[in-house]
Amino acid sequence: MQDILGKLSRSWVDKVGTEFEKPYMQQLEGFLAEEQAARKHILPPKALWFNALNSTSFEETKVVILGQDPYPTPGHAHGLCFSVQPEVSPLPKSLLNINKELLSDLGVDNQHTGYLQPWAEQGVLLLNAVLTVEAYKSNSHQNRGWEAFTDAIVQSVNDEKQHCVFILWGSYAQKKGRFIDRSKHLVLESAHPSPLSAYRGFFGSRPFSQTNAYLQSHGLSPINWQL
C-alpha cells in the first residue's frame, strides 16, 4: 500500500495520509497481499485503486457521489463509482438509469457512454465506500477496512469545505453520509438507480439540476454533465 501512497494526490495525502499508519489500514494491506498471493483477480487494477482521489483533488471537490464497491466484471471498473471504461458496452443497468434521469432532468444525452472521468475532472468526487473487489464476487472486500478510510475522506470534505453537494443514492450511501453537516452542505438523497429500486424515487429526483442550482447559488461553477 505504501507504494501506492507515494503516487496519491498530495492534496489527499495532506488530509488522510495518516490513515495509512492506523491498524485497520495495515490489516487491509495484509488482506489484499494475501488475496494477490493467492492469485485472486482484484479489481480495479492496483494502479487505479485511488483513481477517485487522483482524479479530483480535495481543493477541487464540490460534489461527492457515493457508491458501494467496484463493478466485479473485468474491464469495467477503473476506480470511479458508477463509471466504466470507455469501451464498455452494453452499460451496467444502474448507469443506464443514471443516464435516463440525466436526460429527463437536463436534456443531456449520455446514453452513448458510461465513462464518467470528465465529471471527476470538474470536481465530482466519484467515491466508492470499498475500493476493491474480487472479480465476479460483489461485496467480497466489504468490512476489511476500506469503509473506515473512505469515511475519513467524506469527513474531511464535510469538516473542511463549504457548500459541497453530497449525492446519496440508496440506503447504503445514506447511512454512510449520515454525519454530513446539512447546515453547510446540500445533501440529495433518493432511491438507488438500480433497476430494483429506480422506480421507487430515483427517477424524477432531478439530482443534476439541483446540484448545479445549488453550486451557482453559492458562486461556484456548475458541472457540465455532458460526456
mmCIF file of C-alpha atoms in Angstrom:
data_model
loop_
_atom_site.group_PDB
_atom_site.id
_atom_site.type_symbol
_atom_site.label_atom_id
_atom_site.label_comp_id
_atom_site.label_asym_id
_atom_site.label_seq_id
_atom_site.Cartn_x
_atom_site.Cartn_y
_atom_site.Cartn_z
ATOM 1 C CA MET A 1 0.000 0.000 0.000
ATOM 2 C CA GLN A 2 2.891 2.361 0.715
ATOM 3 C CA ASP A 3 3.963 2.196 -2.927
ATOM 4 C CA ILE A 4 0.529 3.487 -3.924
ATOM 5 C CA LEU A 5 0.575 6.124 -1.196
ATOM 6 C CA GLY A 6 3.630 7.582 -2.899
ATOM 7 C CA LYS A 7 1.527 8.122 -6.018
ATOM 8 C CA LEU A 8 -1.512 9.521 -4.193
ATOM 9 C CA SER A 9 -2.515 13.108 -4.882
ATOM 10 C CA ARG A 10 -0.663 15.384 -2.467
ATOM 11 C CA SER A 11 -3.857 17.221 -1.582
ATOM 12 C CA TRP A 12 -5.379 13.983 -0.252
ATOM 13 C CA VAL A 13 -2.186 12.803 1.432
ATOM 14 C CA ASP A 14 -2.348 16.015 3.454
ATOM 15 C CA LYS A 15 -5.935 15.199 4.509
ATOM 16 C CA VAL A 16 -5.976 11.425 5.017
ATOM 17 C CA GLY A 17 -2.354 10.302 4.780
ATOM 18 C CA THR A 18 -2.238 9.480 8.490
ATOM 19 C CA GLU A 19 -4.924 6.830 7.916
ATOM 20 C CA PHE A 20 -2.240 4.643 6.323
ATOM 21 C CA GLU A 21 -0.483 4.413 9.701
ATOM 22 C CA LYS A 22 -3.530 3.064 11.542
ATOM 23 C CA PRO A 23 -4.006 -0.622 12.420
ATOM 24 C CA TYR A 24 -7.099 -1.063 10.239
ATOM 25 C CA MET A 25 -5.187 0.023 7.144
ATOM 26 C CA GLN A 26 -2.308 -2.292 7.942
ATOM 27 C CA GLN A 27 -4.792 -5.144 8.330
ATOM 28 C CA LEU A 28 -6.378 -4.202 4.999
ATOM 29 C CA GLU A 29 -2.964 -4.180 3.357
ATOM 30 C CA GLY A 30 -2.304 -7.665 4.737
ATOM 31 C CA PHE A 31 -5.633 -8.946 3.428
ATOM 32 C CA LEU A 32 -5.010 -7.547 -0.053
ATOM 33 C CA ALA A 33 -1.499 -9.004 -0.109
ATOM 34 C CA GLU A 34 -2.916 -12.438 0.773
ATOM 35 C CA GLU A 35 -5.526 -12.148 -1.959
ATOM 36 C CA GLN A 36 -2.861 -11.249 -4.501
ATOM 37 C CA ALA A 37 -0.580 -14.066 -3.312
ATOM 38 C CA ALA A 38 -3.482 -16.468 -3.826
ATOM 39 C CA ARG A 39 -3.671 -15.178 -7.420
ATOM 40 C CA LYS A 40 -7.167 -13.825 -6.975
ATOM 41 C CA HIS A 41 -8.225 -11.312 -9.583
ATOM 42 C CA ILE A 42 -8.665 -7.983 -7.795
ATOM 43 C CA LEU A 43 -10.496 -5.121 -9.481
ATOM 44 C CA PRO A 44 -9.810 -2.441 -10.485
ATOM 45 C CA PRO A 45 -6.107 -2.786 -11.356
ATOM 46 C CA LYS A 46 -3.900 -1.749 -8.439
ATOM 47 C CA ALA A 47 -2.789 1.463 -10.141
ATOM 48 C CA LEU A 48 -6.442 2.604 -10.152
ATOM 49 C CA TRP A 49 -7.406 1.822 -6.555
ATOM 50 C CA PHE A 50 -7.158 5.519 -5.682
ATOM 51 C CA ASN A 51 -8.255 6.876 -9.047
ATOM 52 C CA ALA A 52 -11.138 8.842 -7.494
ATOM 53 C CA LEU A 53 -8.729 10.796 -5.309
ATOM 54 C CA ASN A 54 -6.147 11.258 -8.043
ATOM 55 C CA SER A 55 -8.807 12.482 -10.487
ATOM 56 C CA THR A 56 -10.444 15.000 -8.114
ATOM 57 C CA SER A 57 -8.247 16.907 -5.688
ATOM 58 C CA PHE A 58 -9.519 17.952 -2.277
ATOM 59 C CA GLU A 59 -9.360 21.593 -3.321
ATOM 60 C CA GLU A 60 -11.417 20.987 -6.479
ATOM 61 C CA THR A 61 -14.059 18.787 -4.846
ATOM 62 C CA LYS A 62 -17.510 20.369 -4.888
ATOM 63 C CA VAL A 63 -19.750 17.342 -5.483
ATOM 64 C CA VAL A 64 -19.453 13.901 -3.881
ATOM 65 C CA ILE A 65 -21.293 10.876 -5.261
ATOM 66 C CA LEU A 66 -21.054 7.816 -3.024
ATOM 67 C CA GLY A 67 -21.103 4.311 -4.429
ATOM 68 C CA GLN A 68 -20.707 0.934 -2.758
ATOM 69 C CA ASP A 69 -17.942 -1.131 -4.368
ATOM 70 C CA PRO A 70 -16.374 -1.522 -7.832
ATOM 71 C CA TYR A 71 -18.022 -3.384 -10.682
ATOM 72 C CA PRO A 72 -16.923 -7.036 -10.378
ATOM 73 C CA THR A 73 -16.801 -7.607 -14.148
ATOM 74 C CA PRO A 74 -13.224 -7.457 -15.507
ATOM 75 C CA GLY A 75 -12.688 -4.497 -17.789
ATOM 76 C CA HIS A 76 -15.441 -2.390 -16.242
ATOM 77 C CA ALA A 77 -14.159 -0.717 -13.047
ATOM 78 C CA HIS A 78 -11.495 1.970 -13.144
ATOM 79 C CA GLY A 79 -11.705 3.482 -9.674
ATOM 80 C CA LEU A 80 -14.632 5.891 -10.089
ATOM 81 C CA CYS A 81 -18.017 4.888 -8.671
ATOM 82 C CA PHE A 82 -20.664 4.038 -11.272
ATOM 83 C CA SER A 83 -18.179 4.731 -14.102
ATOM 84 C CA VAL A 84 -16.924 2.168 -16.601
ATOM 85 C CA GLN A 85 -14.066 2.129 -19.061
ATOM 86 C CA PRO A 86 -14.802 3.923 -22.377
ATOM 87 C CA GLU A 87 -15.068 0.754 -24.441
ATOM 88 C CA VAL A 88 -17.656 -0.978 -22.204
ATOM 89 C CA SER A 89 -20.945 -1.842 -23.930
ATOM 90 C CA PRO A 90 -23.671 -2.505 -23.019
ATOM 91 C CA LEU A 91 -23.604 -0.315 -19.940
ATOM 92 C CA PRO A 92 -24.433 -1.597 -16.439
ATOM 93 C CA LYS A 93 -28.128 -1.146 -15.710
ATOM 94 C CA SER A 94 -27.655 1.342 -12.859
ATOM 95 C CA LEU A 95 -25.563 3.502 -15.154
ATOM 96 C CA LEU A 96 -28.188 3.297 -17.872
ATOM 97 C CA ASN A 97 -30.725 4.603 -15.357
ATOM 98 C CA ILE A 98 -28.406 7.431 -14.316
ATOM 99 C CA ASN A 99 -28.212 8.440 -17.975
ATOM 100 C CA LYS A 100 -32.003 8.219 -18.294
ATOM 101 C CA GLU A 101 -32.506 10.523 -15.315
ATOM 102 C CA LEU A 102 -29.930 12.970 -16.654
ATOM 103 C CA LEU A 103 -31.752 13.078 -19.977
ATOM 104 C CA SER A 104 -35.069 13.694 -18.210
ATOM 105 C CA ASP A 105 -33.595 16.223 -15.792
ATOM 106 C CA LEU A 106 -31.427 18.391 -18.045
ATOM 107 C CA GLY A 107 -31.926 17.053 -21.560
ATOM 108 C CA VAL A 108 -28.341 15.796 -21.532
ATOM 109 C CA ASP A 109 -27.964 12.616 -23.596
ATOM 110 C CA ASN A 110 -25.061 10.466 -22.364
ATOM 111 C CA GLN A 111 -26.533 7.167 -23.444
ATOM 112 C CA HIS A 112 -23.517 6.591 -25.706
ATOM 113 C CA THR A 113 -21.049 6.203 -22.819
ATOM 114 C CA GLY A 114 -20.579 5.336 -19.161
ATOM 115 C CA TYR A 115 -17.091 6.824 -18.818
ATOM 116 C CA LEU A 116 -17.518 9.495 -16.122
ATOM 117 C CA GLN A 117 -13.910 10.706 -15.956
ATOM 118 C CA PRO A 118 -14.849 14.184 -17.275
ATOM 119 C CA TRP A 119 -17.159 14.637 -14.275
ATOM 120 C CA ALA A 120 -14.297 13.803 -11.913
ATOM 121 C CA GLU A 121 -12.079 16.354 -13.615
ATOM 122 C CA GLN A 122 -14.672 19.070 -12.905
ATOM 123 C CA GLY A 123 -14.784 18.439 -9.152
ATOM 124 C CA VAL A 124 -17.170 15.482 -8.827
ATOM 125 C CA LEU A 125 -15.588 13.029 -6.384
ATOM 126 C CA LEU A 126 -16.863 9.627 -7.530
ATOM 127 C CA LEU A 127 -16.095 7.642 -4.397
ATOM 128 C CA ASN A 128 -16.915 4.035 -3.660
ATOM 129 C CA ALA A 129 -17.128 3.053 0.003
ATOM 130 C CA VAL A 130 -14.986 -0.007 -0.791
ATOM 131 C CA LEU A 131 -12.203 0.499 -3.323
ATOM 132 C CA THR A 132 -11.502 -3.085 -4.408
ATOM 133 C CA VAL A 133 -13.419 -6.272 -5.172
ATOM 134 C CA GLU A 134 -12.630 -9.811 -6.295
ATOM 135 C CA ALA A 135 -13.683 -10.448 -9.879
ATOM 136 C CA TYR A 136 -17.238 -11.759 -10.192
ATOM 137 C CA LYS A 137 -17.827 -11.526 -6.416
ATOM 138 C CA SER A 138 -19.733 -8.369 -5.474
ATOM 139 C CA ASN A 139 -19.098 -7.056 -1.959
ATOM 140 C CA SER A 140 -16.241 -9.536 -1.430
ATOM 141 C CA HIS A 141 -13.959 -6.879 0.109
ATOM 142 C CA GLN A 142 -16.515 -5.308 2.412
ATOM 143 C CA ASN A 143 -15.695 -4.956 6.110
ATOM 144 C CA ARG A 144 -11.959 -5.267 5.528
ATOM 145 C CA GLY A 145 -11.112 -1.647 6.303
ATOM 146 C CA TRP A 146 -11.868 0.351 3.187
ATOM 147 C CA GLU A 147 -15.031 1.778 4.766
ATOM 148 C CA ALA A 148 -13.058 3.466 7.562
ATOM 149 C CA PHE A 149 -10.710 5.022 5.013
ATOM 150 C CA THR A 150 -13.487 6.368 2.814
ATOM 151 C CA ASP A 151 -15.336 7.618 5.912
ATOM 152 C CA ALA A 152 -12.234 9.688 6.666
ATOM 153 C CA ILE A 153 -12.360 11.129 3.144
ATOM 154 C CA VAL A 154 -16.009 12.116 3.459
ATOM 155 C CA GLN A 155 -15.375 13.524 6.938
ATOM 156 C CA SER A 156 -12.559 15.727 5.670
ATOM 157 C CA VAL A 157 -14.765 17.184 2.935
ATOM 158 C CA ASN A 158 -17.597 17.689 5.399
ATOM 159 C CA ASP A 159 -15.423 19.369 8.016
ATOM 160 C CA GLU A 160 -13.085 21.488 5.931
ATOM 161 C CA LYS A 161 -15.138 22.622 2.953
ATOM 162 C CA GLN A 162 -18.274 24.705 2.476
ATOM 163 C CA HIS A 163 -21.177 24.382 0.044
ATOM 164 C CA CYS A 164 -20.489 20.928 -1.356
ATOM 165 C CA VAL A 165 -23.217 18.704 -2.764
ATOM 166 C CA PHE A 166 -23.402 15.128 -1.476
ATOM 167 C CA ILE A 167 -25.457 12.800 -3.687
ATOM 168 C CA LEU A 168 -26.542 9.725 -1.745
ATOM 169 C CA TRP A 169 -28.355 7.107 -3.808
ATOM 170 C CA GLY A 170 -29.827 4.248 -1.788
ATOM 171 C CA SER A 171 -29.783 3.293 1.871
ATOM 172 C CA TYR A 172 -26.134 2.228 1.911
ATOM 173 C CA ALA A 173 -24.879 5.639 0.777
ATOM 174 C CA GLN A 174 -27.374 7.439 3.005
ATOM 175 C CA LYS A 175 -26.146 5.557 6.054
ATOM 176 C CA LYS A 176 -22.540 6.325 5.168
ATOM 177 C CA GLY A 177 -23.367 10.024 4.819
ATOM 178 C CA ARG A 178 -25.474 10.317 7.957
ATOM 179 C CA PHE A 179 -22.932 12.601 9.686
ATOM 180 C CA ILE A 180 -22.750 15.193 6.892
ATOM 181 C CA ASP A 181 -23.499 18.689 8.150
ATOM 182 C CA ARG A 182 -26.609 19.756 6.265
ATOM 183 C CA SER A 183 -26.316 23.305 7.565
ATOM 184 C CA LYS A 184 -23.311 23.990 5.301
ATOM 185 C CA HIS A 185 -23.712 21.402 2.538
ATOM 186 C CA LEU A 186 -26.521 20.201 0.274
ATOM 187 C CA VAL A 187 -27.408 16.540 0.726
ATOM 188 C CA LEU A 188 -29.519 14.963 -2.031
ATOM 189 C CA GLU A 189 -30.997 11.576 -1.141
ATOM 190 C CA SER A 190 -33.100 9.255 -3.274
ATOM 191 C CA ALA A 191 -33.548 5.621 -4.151
ATOM 192 C CA HIS A 192 -30.647 3.841 -5.821
ATOM 193 C CA PRO A 193 -30.543 3.841 -9.657
ATOM 194 C CA SER A 194 -30.540 0.035 -9.658
ATOM 195 C CA PRO A 195 -33.401 -1.481 -11.702
ATOM 196 C CA LEU A 196 -34.652 -2.935 -8.418
ATOM 197 C CA SER A 197 -35.292 0.498 -6.925
ATOM 198 C CA ALA A 198 -35.045 3.219 -9.577
ATOM 199 C CA TYR A 199 -38.814 3.491 -9.908
ATOM 200 C CA ARG A 200 -39.172 3.999 -6.150
ATOM 201 C CA GLY A 201 -37.840 7.537 -6.150
ATOM 202 C CA PHE A 202 -34.693 7.757 -8.244
ATOM 203 C CA PHE A 203 -36.465 8.639 -11.457
ATOM 204 C CA GLY A 204 -37.750 12.181 -11.136
ATOM 205 C CA SER A 205 -35.377 13.138 -8.309
ATOM 206 C CA ARG A 206 -33.525 15.634 -10.557
ATOM 207 C CA PRO A 207 -30.146 15.483 -8.756
ATOM 208 C CA PHE A 208 -28.185 17.031 -11.606
ATOM 209 C CA SER A 209 -30.199 20.235 -11.955
ATOM 210 C CA GLN A 210 -30.438 20.590 -8.169
ATOM 211 C CA THR A 211 -26.670 20.245 -7.886
ATOM 212 C CA ASN A 212 -25.992 22.949 -10.442
ATOM 213 C CA ALA A 213 -28.580 25.320 -8.999
ATOM 214 C CA TYR A 214 -27.008 24.982 -5.551
ATOM 215 C CA LEU A 215 -23.457 25.471 -6.811
ATOM 216 C CA GLN A 216 -24.421 28.550 -8.792
ATOM 217 C CA SER A 217 -26.317 29.993 -5.841
ATOM 218 C CA HIS A 218 -23.041 29.936 -3.910
ATOM 219 C CA GLY A 219 -20.926 31.410 -6.678
ATOM 220 C CA LEU A 220 -19.487 28.103 -7.871
ATOM 221 C CA SER A 221 -19.357 26.959 -11.481
ATOM 222 C CA PRO A 222 -21.933 24.300 -12.419
ATOM 223 C CA ILE A 223 -20.991 20.843 -13.625
ATOM 224 C CA ASN A 224 -21.136 20.197 -17.364
ATOM 225 C CA TRP A 225 -22.748 16.760 -17.222
ATOM 226 C CA GLN A 226 -22.460 16.185 -20.966
ATOM 227 C CA LEU A 227 -19.930 13.479 -21.824
#
